mmCIF file of C-alpha atoms in Angstrom:
data_model
loop_
_atom_site.group_PDB
_atom_site.id
_atom_site.type_symbol
_atom_site.label_atom_id
_atom_site.label_comp_id
_atom_site.label_asym_id
_atom_site.label_seq_id
_atom_site.Cartn_x
_atom_site.Cartn_y
_atom_site.Cartn_z
ATOM 1 C CA MET A 598 199.104 216.933 147.108
ATOM 2 C CA LYS A 599 195.343 216.458 146.837
ATOM 3 C CA GLY A 600 195.402 218.559 143.689
ATOM 4 C CA PHE A 601 198.078 216.395 142.134
ATOM 5 C CA ARG A 602 196.125 213.235 143.005
ATOM 6 C CA TYR A 603 192.989 214.769 141.521
ATOM 7 C CA MET A 604 194.838 215.671 138.323
ATOM 8 C CA GLY A 605 196.200 212.107 138.132
ATOM 9 C CA VAL A 606 192.712 210.640 138.430
ATOM 10 C CA VAL A 607 191.396 213.006 135.762
ATOM 11 C CA ALA A 608 194.271 212.115 133.426
ATOM 12 C CA ALA A 609 193.675 208.407 133.949
ATOM 13 C CA LEU A 610 189.961 208.807 133.257
ATOM 14 C CA ALA A 611 190.689 210.855 130.137
ATOM 15 C CA LEU A 612 193.062 208.175 128.867
ATOM 16 C CA ALA A 613 190.493 205.466 129.525
ATOM 17 C CA LEU A 614 187.753 207.409 127.725
ATOM 18 C CA ALA A 615 190.015 208.168 124.772
ATOM 19 C CA SER A 616 190.995 204.516 124.568
ATOM 20 C CA ALA A 617 187.367 203.423 124.665
ATOM 21 C CA CYS A 618 186.490 205.758 121.785
ATOM 22 C CA ALA A 619 189.583 205.153 119.655
ATOM 23 C CA PRO A 620 189.440 202.635 116.787
ATOM 24 C CA PRO A 621 191.144 199.336 117.694
ATOM 25 C CA LYS A 622 194.822 199.068 116.831
ATOM 26 C CA ALA A 623 197.204 196.141 116.782
ATOM 27 C CA TYR A 624 200.683 196.292 118.253
ATOM 28 C CA ILE A 625 203.609 195.256 116.029
ATOM 29 C CA ASP A 626 206.732 194.334 117.976
ATOM 30 C CA TYR A 627 209.856 195.405 116.073
ATOM 31 C CA THR A 628 212.275 194.300 118.787
ATOM 32 C CA MET A 629 215.176 192.464 117.126
ATOM 33 C CA SER A 630 213.954 193.589 113.698
ATOM 34 C CA GLU A 631 216.540 192.644 111.068
ATOM 35 C CA ALA A 632 218.947 191.485 113.798
ATOM 36 C CA ILE A 633 218.367 187.757 113.225
ATOM 37 C CA ILE A 634 219.375 186.120 109.945
ATOM 38 C CA TRP A 635 219.617 182.669 108.389
ATOM 39 C CA PRO A 636 222.079 181.247 107.661
ATOM 40 C CA GLY A 637 224.522 182.881 110.028
ATOM 41 C CA PRO A 638 227.990 184.191 109.156
ATOM 42 C CA PRO A 639 230.084 183.536 107.181
ATOM 43 C CA GLU A 640 227.339 182.349 104.828
ATOM 44 C CA LYS A 641 225.371 184.838 102.756
ATOM 45 C CA PRO A 642 222.071 185.574 104.562
ATOM 46 C CA ARG A 643 218.887 184.500 102.786
ATOM 47 C CA ILE A 644 216.233 185.120 105.460
ATOM 48 C CA LYS A 645 215.968 187.883 108.042
ATOM 49 C CA TYR A 646 213.532 188.360 110.913
ATOM 50 C CA LEU A 647 211.265 191.441 110.743
ATOM 51 C CA TRP A 648 208.617 191.584 113.503
ATOM 52 C CA ASN A 649 205.771 189.796 115.268
ATOM 53 C CA ILE A 650 202.174 190.490 116.269
ATOM 54 C CA GLN A 651 200.448 189.182 119.395
ATOM 55 C CA MET A 652 198.094 192.029 120.357
ATOM 56 C CA VAL A 653 195.444 192.519 117.680
ATOM 57 C CA ARG A 654 193.710 195.347 119.528
ATOM 58 C CA GLY A 655 194.445 197.463 122.576
ATOM 59 C CA ALA A 656 197.433 199.394 121.197
ATOM 60 C CA GLU A 657 195.213 202.466 120.983
ATOM 61 C CA GLY A 658 195.802 202.727 124.743
ATOM 62 C CA GLY A 659 194.420 201.417 128.001
ATOM 63 C CA GLY A 660 195.442 199.150 130.800
ATOM 64 C CA ARG A 661 195.663 195.852 128.941
ATOM 65 C CA PHE A 662 198.158 197.252 126.430
ATOM 66 C CA MET A 663 200.297 198.744 129.194
ATOM 67 C CA ARG A 664 200.288 195.384 130.981
ATOM 68 C CA LEU A 665 201.484 193.740 127.767
ATOM 69 C CA LEU A 666 204.438 196.116 127.580
ATOM 70 C CA ALA A 667 205.177 195.318 131.210
ATOM 71 C CA GLY A 668 205.039 191.580 130.472
ATOM 72 C CA ASP A 669 202.004 191.092 132.698
ATOM 73 C CA VAL A 670 199.154 189.928 130.468
ATOM 74 C CA ASP A 671 196.791 187.198 131.634
ATOM 75 C CA TYR A 672 196.114 185.013 128.583
ATOM 76 C CA ASP A 673 193.782 182.699 130.527
ATOM 77 C CA ILE A 674 190.650 184.698 129.864
ATOM 78 C CA GLU A 675 187.150 183.335 130.275
ATOM 79 C CA ASP A 676 186.004 183.869 126.672
ATOM 80 C CA PRO A 677 188.738 183.734 124.000
ATOM 81 C CA ARG A 678 186.407 185.513 121.562
ATOM 82 C CA ASN A 679 186.961 188.684 123.578
ATOM 83 C CA ALA A 680 190.744 188.340 123.768
ATOM 84 C CA ASP A 681 192.862 191.335 122.749
ATOM 85 C CA HIS A 682 195.555 188.928 121.598
ATOM 86 C CA ILE A 683 195.913 186.113 119.099
ATOM 87 C CA VAL A 684 194.932 182.769 120.630
ATOM 88 C CA SER A 685 195.767 179.965 118.157
ATOM 89 C CA PRO A 686 196.537 181.224 114.637
ATOM 90 C CA GLN A 687 196.263 178.988 111.598
ATOM 91 C CA GLY A 688 195.830 180.368 108.074
ATOM 92 C CA VAL A 689 197.445 183.730 107.304
ATOM 93 C CA PHE A 690 197.277 186.007 104.261
ATOM 94 C CA VAL A 691 198.431 189.500 103.221
ATOM 95 C CA ASP A 692 196.765 191.297 100.317
ATOM 96 C CA LYS A 693 198.104 193.861 97.831
ATOM 97 C CA ASN A 694 197.021 196.717 100.131
ATOM 98 C CA ASP A 695 199.154 195.486 103.027
ATOM 99 C CA VAL A 696 196.227 194.116 104.994
ATOM 100 C CA LEU A 697 196.980 191.069 107.150
ATOM 101 C CA TYR A 698 194.336 188.389 107.727
ATOM 102 C CA ILE A 699 194.748 185.819 110.510
ATOM 103 C CA ALA A 700 192.379 182.857 110.884
ATOM 104 C CA ASP A 701 192.243 182.150 114.623
ATOM 105 C CA PRO A 702 190.121 179.114 115.542
ATOM 106 C CA GLY A 703 191.186 179.488 119.165
ATOM 107 C CA ALA A 704 189.246 182.765 119.281
ATOM 108 C CA ALA A 705 186.642 181.687 116.666
ATOM 109 C CA ARG A 706 187.359 184.715 114.505
ATOM 110 C CA VAL A 707 189.472 186.235 111.757
ATOM 111 C CA ASN A 708 191.692 189.179 112.714
ATOM 112 C CA VAL A 709 192.110 191.850 110.034
ATOM 113 C CA ILE A 710 195.030 194.272 110.496
ATOM 114 C CA ASN A 711 196.136 197.138 108.272
ATOM 115 C CA LEU A 712 199.934 196.938 108.406
ATOM 116 C CA LYS A 713 200.281 200.598 107.356
ATOM 117 C CA THR A 714 198.126 202.063 110.128
ATOM 118 C CA ASN A 715 197.881 199.127 112.607
ATOM 119 C CA GLY A 716 194.106 199.611 112.530
ATOM 120 C CA SER A 717 192.289 196.336 113.143
ATOM 121 C CA PHE A 718 188.899 194.663 113.299
ATOM 122 C CA VAL A 719 187.599 191.121 113.688
ATOM 123 C CA ILE A 720 185.265 188.960 111.642
ATOM 124 C CA ASP A 721 183.256 186.581 113.807
ATOM 125 C CA ALA A 722 179.632 186.721 112.593
ATOM 126 C CA VAL A 723 178.546 184.529 109.699
ATOM 127 C CA GLY A 724 175.013 183.991 108.414
ATOM 128 C CA ASN A 725 172.688 183.852 111.409
ATOM 129 C CA GLY A 726 175.437 182.651 113.736
ATOM 130 C CA SER A 727 179.149 182.868 114.419
ATOM 131 C CA LEU A 728 182.367 181.431 113.123
ATOM 132 C CA LEU A 729 183.409 178.326 115.035
ATOM 133 C CA SER A 730 186.778 177.173 113.725
ATOM 134 C CA PRO A 731 188.164 179.324 110.891
ATOM 135 C CA ILE A 732 191.239 177.638 109.416
ATOM 136 C CA GLY A 733 191.952 179.114 105.988
ATOM 137 C CA VAL A 734 191.729 182.731 104.851
ATOM 138 C CA ALA A 735 192.458 184.577 101.617
ATOM 139 C CA ALA A 736 191.392 187.751 99.842
ATOM 140 C CA GLY A 737 190.356 188.081 96.207
ATOM 141 C CA PRO A 738 191.416 190.745 93.702
ATOM 142 C CA ASP A 739 188.371 192.884 94.581
ATOM 143 C CA GLY A 740 189.082 192.762 98.312
ATOM 144 C CA ARG A 741 186.444 190.237 99.273
ATOM 145 C CA ILE A 742 187.540 187.844 102.012
ATOM 146 C CA TYR A 743 187.211 184.057 101.840
ATOM 147 C CA VAL A 744 187.205 182.008 105.061
ATOM 148 C CA SER A 745 187.017 178.232 105.495
ATOM 149 C CA ASP A 746 185.485 177.035 108.770
ATOM 150 C CA SER A 747 186.169 173.374 109.516
ATOM 151 C CA ASP A 748 183.472 173.018 112.195
ATOM 152 C CA LEU A 749 180.784 174.828 110.219
ATOM 153 C CA ARG A 750 181.834 172.767 107.173
ATOM 154 C CA GLN A 751 181.436 175.887 105.081
ATOM 155 C CA VAL A 752 183.458 178.464 103.175
ATOM 156 C CA ALA A 753 182.122 181.990 103.617
ATOM 157 C CA ILE A 754 182.539 185.159 101.560
ATOM 158 C CA PHE A 755 182.797 188.530 103.330
ATOM 159 C CA SER A 756 183.076 192.092 102.079
ATOM 160 C CA ARG A 757 186.391 193.907 102.525
ATOM 161 C CA LYS A 758 184.865 195.459 105.687
ATOM 162 C CA GLY A 759 183.957 192.056 107.122
ATOM 163 C CA LYS A 760 180.235 191.895 106.307
ATOM 164 C CA PHE A 761 179.006 188.370 105.610
ATOM 165 C CA LEU A 762 177.806 187.964 102.022
ATOM 166 C CA LYS A 763 177.172 184.271 101.359
ATOM 167 C CA PHE A 764 178.453 180.705 101.565
ATOM 168 C CA PHE A 765 180.148 178.730 98.807
ATOM 169 C CA GLU A 766 178.066 176.317 96.785
ATOM 170 C CA GLY A 767 178.495 172.602 97.431
ATOM 171 C CA GLY A 768 179.084 170.681 100.620
ATOM 172 C CA PHE A 769 182.320 170.089 102.510
ATOM 173 C CA LYS A 770 183.328 167.517 105.098
ATOM 174 C CA ARG A 771 186.146 169.556 106.671
ATOM 175 C CA PRO A 772 187.385 172.548 104.657
ATOM 176 C CA THR A 773 190.840 173.749 105.700
ATOM 177 C CA GLY A 774 193.398 175.347 103.387
ATOM 178 C CA ILE A 775 192.282 177.895 100.796
ATOM 179 C CA ALA A 776 194.098 179.729 97.995
ATOM 180 C CA VAL A 777 193.204 182.167 95.207
ATOM 181 C CA SER A 778 194.890 181.687 91.835
ATOM 182 C CA PRO A 779 196.106 184.531 89.576
ATOM 183 C CA SER A 780 193.354 183.615 87.103
ATOM 184 C CA GLY A 781 190.663 184.091 89.751
ATOM 185 C CA GLY A 782 189.940 180.498 90.709
ATOM 186 C CA ILE A 783 189.670 179.476 94.342
ATOM 187 C CA TYR A 784 190.978 176.152 95.626
ATOM 188 C CA VAL A 785 189.668 174.676 98.882
ATOM 189 C CA VAL A 786 191.236 171.676 100.593
ATOM 190 C CA ASP A 787 188.695 169.277 102.101
ATOM 191 C CA THR A 788 190.780 167.291 104.543
ATOM 192 C CA TRP A 789 188.259 164.570 105.383
ATOM 193 C CA ALA A 790 187.224 164.137 101.738
ATOM 194 C CA HIS A 791 190.897 163.850 100.636
ATOM 195 C CA LYS A 792 190.083 166.268 97.851
ATOM 196 C CA ILE A 793 190.575 169.760 96.421
ATOM 197 C CA TYR A 794 187.469 171.646 95.298
ATOM 198 C CA MET A 795 187.618 174.391 92.691
ATOM 199 C CA HIS A 796 185.339 177.443 92.795
ATOM 200 C CA ASP A 797 185.035 180.785 91.066
ATOM 201 C CA LEU A 798 185.168 184.115 92.917
ATOM 202 C CA GLU A 799 181.387 183.985 93.486
ATOM 203 C CA GLY A 800 181.672 180.641 95.257
ATOM 204 C CA ARG A 801 180.240 178.543 92.436
ATOM 205 C CA ARG A 802 181.804 175.080 92.293
ATOM 206 C CA THR A 803 183.627 174.436 89.032
ATOM 207 C CA GLY A 804 185.335 171.102 89.662
ATOM 208 C CA SER A 805 187.389 168.925 91.994
ATOM 209 C CA PHE A 806 190.221 166.430 92.011
ATOM 210 C CA GLY A 807 191.774 163.960 94.422
ATOM 211 C CA ILE A 808 190.854 160.656 96.071
ATOM 212 C CA GLU A 809 192.071 158.951 99.232
ATOM 213 C CA GLY A 810 195.264 156.953 98.888
ATOM 214 C CA ASP A 811 199.038 157.089 98.780
ATOM 215 C CA ALA A 812 199.624 156.616 95.056
ATOM 216 C CA PRO A 813 200.895 159.603 93.039
ATOM 217 C CA GLY A 814 198.146 162.214 92.806
ATOM 218 C CA GLN A 815 196.121 160.667 95.612
ATOM 219 C CA MET A 816 195.763 162.342 99.003
ATOM 220 C CA ASN A 817 195.743 161.361 102.655
ATOM 221 C CA TYR A 818 194.285 164.068 104.900
ATOM 222 C CA PRO A 819 195.698 167.061 103.020
ATOM 223 C CA THR A 820 195.656 170.386 104.867
ATOM 224 C CA TYR A 821 197.218 173.520 103.350
ATOM 225 C CA ILE A 822 197.522 174.754 99.780
ATOM 226 C CA ALA A 823 199.307 177.480 97.803
ATOM 227 C CA VAL A 824 199.214 178.738 94.214
ATOM 228 C CA ASP A 825 202.222 180.373 92.565
ATOM 229 C CA LYS A 826 202.283 183.217 90.024
ATOM 230 C CA GLU A 827 202.125 180.687 87.168
ATOM 231 C CA GLY A 828 198.988 179.091 88.607
ATOM 232 C CA LEU A 829 200.638 175.865 89.775
ATOM 233 C CA ILE A 830 199.108 174.280 92.883
ATOM 234 C CA TYR A 831 201.207 173.162 95.849
ATOM 235 C CA LEU A 832 199.562 170.834 98.374
ATOM 236 C CA SER A 833 200.593 169.701 101.842
ATOM 237 C CA ASP A 834 199.607 166.036 101.624
ATOM 238 C CA THR A 835 199.977 165.746 105.357
ATOM 239 C CA LEU A 836 199.570 162.068 106.226
ATOM 240 C CA ASN A 837 201.383 160.974 103.088
ATOM 241 C CA PHE A 838 204.263 163.137 104.378
ATOM 242 C CA ARG A 839 204.849 164.746 101.018
ATOM 243 C CA ILE A 840 204.317 167.825 98.898
ATOM 244 C CA GLN A 841 202.449 167.423 95.613
ATOM 245 C CA ILE A 842 202.490 169.909 92.743
ATOM 246 C CA PHE A 843 199.585 170.045 90.285
ATOM 247 C CA THR A 844 198.509 172.023 87.251
ATOM 248 C CA GLN A 845 195.435 174.255 87.504
ATOM 249 C CA SER A 846 193.300 171.389 86.225
ATOM 250 C CA GLY A 847 194.630 168.911 88.792
ATOM 251 C CA LYS A 848 197.240 167.026 86.760
ATOM 252 C CA LEU A 849 200.131 165.876 88.936
ATOM 253 C CA LEU A 850 203.495 167.330 87.956
ATOM 254 C CA HIS A 851 205.787 166.327 90.793
ATOM 255 C CA ALA A 852 205.854 165.092 94.384
ATOM 256 C CA PHE A 853 208.552 164.920 97.035
ATOM 257 C CA GLY A 854 208.924 164.079 100.700
ATOM 258 C CA LEU A 855 209.544 161.250 103.132
ATOM 259 C CA ILE A 856 208.555 160.687 106.747
ATOM 260 C CA GLY A 857 211.397 161.074 109.226
ATOM 261 C CA ASP A 858 212.982 163.103 112.001
ATOM 262 C CA SER A 859 216.102 164.220 110.107
ATOM 263 C CA PHE A 860 216.515 167.469 108.191
ATOM 264 C CA GLY A 861 214.736 167.364 104.863
ATOM 265 C CA THR A 862 212.179 164.776 105.914
ATOM 266 C CA PHE A 863 208.660 165.492 107.119
ATOM 267 C CA ASP A 864 206.973 164.833 110.435
ATOM 268 C CA LYS A 865 203.849 167.026 110.619
ATOM 269 C CA ILE A 866 203.632 169.277 107.581
ATOM 270 C CA LYS A 867 201.195 172.175 107.659
ATOM 271 C CA GLY A 868 201.453 175.466 105.753
ATOM 272 C CA ILE A 869 203.009 175.814 102.323
ATOM 273 C CA ALA A 870 203.982 178.868 100.257
ATOM 274 C CA VAL A 871 206.092 179.862 97.248
ATOM 275 C CA ASP A 872 208.308 182.944 96.860
ATOM 276 C CA THR A 873 208.807 184.999 93.700
ATOM 277 C CA GLU A 874 211.835 182.908 92.701
ATOM 278 C CA GLY A 875 209.894 179.646 92.923
ATOM 279 C CA HIS A 876 211.299 178.297 96.180
ATOM 280 C CA ILE A 877 208.845 176.166 98.156
ATOM 281 C CA TYR A 878 208.437 176.840 101.899
ATOM 282 C CA VAL A 879 207.042 174.033 104.047
ATOM 283 C CA VAL A 880 206.047 174.425 107.699
ATOM 284 C CA ASP A 881 206.728 171.366 109.859
ATOM 285 C CA SER A 882 204.836 171.834 113.126
ATOM 286 C CA ALA A 883 206.498 168.939 114.915
ATOM 287 C CA LYS A 884 209.990 170.193 114.044
ATOM 288 C CA ASP A 885 209.158 173.857 114.776
ATOM 289 C CA MET A 886 210.759 175.065 111.577
ATOM 290 C CA VAL A 887 210.200 176.234 108.024
ATOM 291 C CA MET A 888 212.068 174.268 105.367
ATOM 292 C CA ILE A 889 212.835 175.707 101.928
ATOM 293 C CA TYR A 890 213.051 173.485 98.834
ATOM 294 C CA ASP A 891 213.520 173.880 95.117
ATOM 295 C CA ARG A 892 210.851 172.509 92.786
ATOM 296 C CA GLN A 893 212.732 169.212 92.482
ATOM 297 C CA GLY A 894 212.427 168.693 96.224
ATOM 298 C CA ARG A 895 216.009 169.464 97.212
ATOM 299 C CA LEU A 896 216.364 171.047 100.658
ATOM 300 C CA LEU A 897 218.052 174.446 100.378
ATOM 301 C CA LEU A 898 217.681 175.985 103.839
ATOM 302 C CA PHE A 899 215.601 175.909 106.990
ATOM 303 C CA PHE A 900 214.908 178.527 109.651
ATOM 304 C CA GLY A 901 213.386 178.506 113.110
ATOM 305 C CA ARG A 902 213.749 176.254 116.127
ATOM 306 C CA GLU A 903 211.664 175.295 119.140
ATOM 307 C CA GLY A 904 211.293 178.187 121.555
ATOM 308 C CA SER A 905 209.583 181.474 122.326
ATOM 309 C CA PHE A 906 212.313 183.952 121.426
ATOM 310 C CA TYR A 907 212.101 186.122 118.325
ATOM 311 C CA GLY A 908 212.303 183.868 115.269
ATOM 312 C CA ASP A 909 211.593 180.700 117.261
ATOM 313 C CA PHE A 910 208.447 178.613 116.854
ATOM 314 C CA ARG A 911 206.176 176.455 118.940
ATOM 315 C CA LEU A 912 203.850 174.487 116.674
ATOM 316 C CA PRO A 913 203.871 176.773 113.622
ATOM 317 C CA THR A 914 200.958 176.250 111.251
ATOM 318 C CA GLY A 915 200.051 178.532 108.333
ATOM 319 C CA ILE A 916 202.411 180.474 106.085
ATOM 320 C CA HIS A 917 202.000 183.102 103.374
ATOM 321 C CA ILE A 918 204.502 184.921 101.138
ATOM 322 C CA ASP A 919 203.469 188.186 99.503
ATOM 323 C CA GLY A 920 204.670 189.802 96.285
ATOM 324 C CA ARG A 921 207.529 191.508 98.142
ATOM 325 C CA ASP A 922 208.799 188.156 99.420
ATOM 326 C CA ARG A 923 207.802 188.880 103.000
ATOM 327 C CA ILE A 924 207.109 185.633 104.823
ATOM 328 C CA PHE A 925 204.311 185.475 107.399
ATOM 329 C CA VAL A 926 204.141 182.466 109.731
ATOM 330 C CA SER A 927 201.425 181.596 112.240
ATOM 331 C CA ASP A 928 203.204 180.556 115.448
ATOM 332 C CA ALA A 929 200.308 178.797 117.185
ATOM 333 C CA PHE A 930 201.511 177.945 120.697
ATOM 334 C CA ASN A 931 203.357 181.266 120.982
ATOM 335 C CA MET A 932 200.056 182.964 120.069
ATOM 336 C CA ARG A 933 201.587 185.235 117.450
ATOM 337 C CA VAL A 934 202.286 185.779 113.774
ATOM 338 C CA GLN A 935 205.914 186.399 112.826
ATOM 339 C CA ALA A 936 207.209 188.139 109.701
ATOM 340 C CA PHE A 937 210.453 187.473 107.858
ATOM 341 C CA GLN A 938 212.046 188.658 104.628
ATOM 342 C CA PHE A 939 213.484 186.521 101.835
ATOM 343 C CA LEU A 940 216.644 188.309 100.720
ATOM 344 C CA GLY A 941 217.000 186.627 97.356
ATOM 345 C CA GLY A 942 219.028 183.748 95.977
ATOM 346 C CA ASP A 943 222.104 183.679 93.816
#
């Protein structure tokens, strides 16, 4: 019996050492994958649930990962920066190489996860200090990573491996949403300035548009932004409770939205994204759902509800749709990012 106990101790130590040396890996939970759809029968499904991520490292082995599988993870850790899990996700982005980027102000970092290998690393150092409250994240065509930090009042550029390169030119009051256009321009929402700033891929400021107000084209604490394949800009004009659509130069094309608690109205709009067919996806944090509109502002479908089950939300925030029409939603209070698939329209 002593021999068996000795072998068990050796095996445990070997596992611990292997885990310590192994590159960090995220854990993707495929439970219920493709088993949840919207709308339900007998309607033709348009959206299906794929998976979610909570653990951004630790899946390479070790005690914390095993406790997660057993449902016994203590999320109340002393320093969130050291957490193995997502803490409070906001902006989310997936690049052409299937790399997922999660801005997590709750952990003061950006999580970078290769969805093909589950390999992961974090970005938390910037300049001579650290990230404080990263909100928006995007990657450019050359793989460089762009991160807006609302507390630092800066937008930073990192290499594809997470090395800090430089800050954007020009000042910000509170940078939040960020998007890269097909033509290579970068748009940054400055919530407190009620404005969108335009930059090139090197961070040089090339223009801006927007002033405070509620008239068409004006903005009232805007937050998130998206750019479609044609270069049109979609803005969550949060405290005007509307979506505004602009040309690349900032000319208003269309706006829609009303405040309310019924379906199709807005309460607390956050993330915005556009699929390959031009449908507009709007995250409403207060309603714990994603609403889908056409460009004229007609509600087509919504998915999600308040809760912690697969496909449910508790204060969702950012959203991103990739070229394969996979939908990634930051589910803040559930401390996870969930993935869905748009199945196509008529």
